Amino acid sequence: MPELPEVETVRRGLIPLLLGRTIERIVIRDSRLRYPVAKRRLQALLSGRKITAIKRRGKYLLISCGSHGILLAHLGMTGRFQFCTPRTAQASHTHAIFYLSGRKELRFVDPRRFGMLEAIHPEEVAKHSLLVDLGPEPLSPQFDGTLLSSVCHNRKRPIKNLIMDAKVVVGVGNIYASEALHWAGIHPHRAAGRLSHARIETLVDAIKNVLGRAISVGGTTLRDFSDPNEEAGYFAIELAVYDREGQPCHTCARVIKRSIQGNRSTFYCPACQR
DNA sequence: CGGGCGGCCTGGAGGC
DNA sequence: TGCCTCCAGGCCGCCC
């Protein structure tokens, strides 16, 4: 489901709902997510604790209970958080329920179970195996043309695969990789090492602009994404190439093509992207 | 060691 | 209506 803009939209949506609430009780209904959910550790670190901050690293959400613990969560492809009351009918694939003060509940729903939930100590964040090798945040100043140029140097790997690699830069998934390459006028199959510095600068700008724009409109709703208030995102109507195979390019009217890269669909305009 | 790709899961869409 | 195949926004880990 979600790439960085969707996760950021969820984070912003959860802040007013969760900050200041206490996690009174945690029920794991099905621990079979991407990794088995360590239920007792979750309860030991988080139950009885007050939520003080909600942060994001790449596509990971970090729901923090001060010095006591952090709920590290990943939505995978189909995960979502639902904020509701005890009377709300339970959706199928509700794997975890966090009972909150004020008679509210935070539920984790994930049909495909590619998501994850784990409780960690605050001091574990820096060296956690899932976080330690992550590249820079794409919207941070650290991610710039100089950095991406050095990563691209002499690499034969297609540029699309490279920008989707979380060790290079986090948060750029299949949709926004296709979109950013389109705006930068770069063919997704082009070897990273054969791009000029100027074009890499353009690509960095495109990534920042596409992600920033998507965040500002609440993410992309393609199939099943919505924020915790069940509001849909509106970026889908702005997609230039993604899921537009056979349709005309908005710039040059040539037909958008689809290819397979790394077992994933790639969409591009064969005329605008070289 | 870089990097391609299989596999993890379920459900929806579309073809017949 | 039903069955079958294909496809899906992520990411670890295996293997070349």
Coordinates of N, CA, C and O in Angstrom, one line a residue, chain A residues 20 23 59 62-64 95 106 111 129 154 190-191 221 238 266 268:
Chain A
G20 N -1.0 12.0 24.0 CA -1.6 12.2 25.4 C -2.5 11.1 25.9 O -2.8 11.0 27.0
I23 N -2.0 3.9 26.6 CA -2.3 2.6 26.1 C -2.6 1.7 27.3 O -1.7 1.4 28.1
K59 N 9.5 4.3 5.7 CA 8.1 3.9 5.8 C 7.7 3.3 7.1 O 6.7 2.8 7.3
L62 N 7.0 5.3 14.2 CA 7.5 5.1 15.5 C 6.6 5.9 16.5 O 6.6 7.1 16.6
I63 N 5.7 5.1 17.1 CA 4.8 5.7 18.1 C 5.5 5.6 19.5 O 5.6 4.5 20.0
S64 N 5.8 6.7 20.0 CA 6.7 6.8 21.1 C 6.0 7.0 22.5 O 5.1 7.8 22.5
H95 N -5.6 -7.5 13.5 CA -4.6 -8.3 14.1 C -4.2 -7.8 15.5 O -3.7 -8.6 16.3
L106 N -7.1 1.9 19.0 CA -6.3 1.9 17.8 C -6.1 0.5 17.3 O -5.6 -0.4 18.0
P111 N -4.7 -7.2 5.7 CA -5.1 -8.5 5.1 C -4.0 -9.3 4.6 O -3.9 -10.5 4.9
S129 N 18.1 -3.4 13.6 CA 18.5 -4.0 12.3 C 17.7 -3.6 11.1 O 18.2 -3.5 10.0
N154 N 29.5 4.7 -11.6 CA 29.9 3.4 -12.1 C 28.9 2.3 -11.9 O 29.3 1.1 -12.0
R190 N 17.6 3.1 -17.6 CA 18.9 3.7 -17.9 C 19.8 3.3 -16.7 O 19.5 3.4 -15.5
A191 N 21.0 2.9 -17.1 CA 22.1 2.6 -16.1 C 22.4 3.8 -15.3 O 22.6 4.9 -15.9
T221 N -4.4 7.5 -3.3 CA -5.4 6.5 -3.1 C -5.5 5.7 -4.4 O -6.0 6.2 -5.4
E238 N -3.4 12.9 -10.0 CA -2.2 13.7 -10.6 C -1.2 12.8 -11.2 O -0.2 13.3 -11.7
T266 N 6.8 -1.0 -14.2 CA 7.3 0.3 -14.4 C 6.5 1.0 -15.5 O 6.3 0.4 -16.6
Y268 N 6.3 4.5 -18.1 CA 7.1 5.6 -18.6 C 6.6 6.0 -19.9 O 5.9 5.3 -20.6

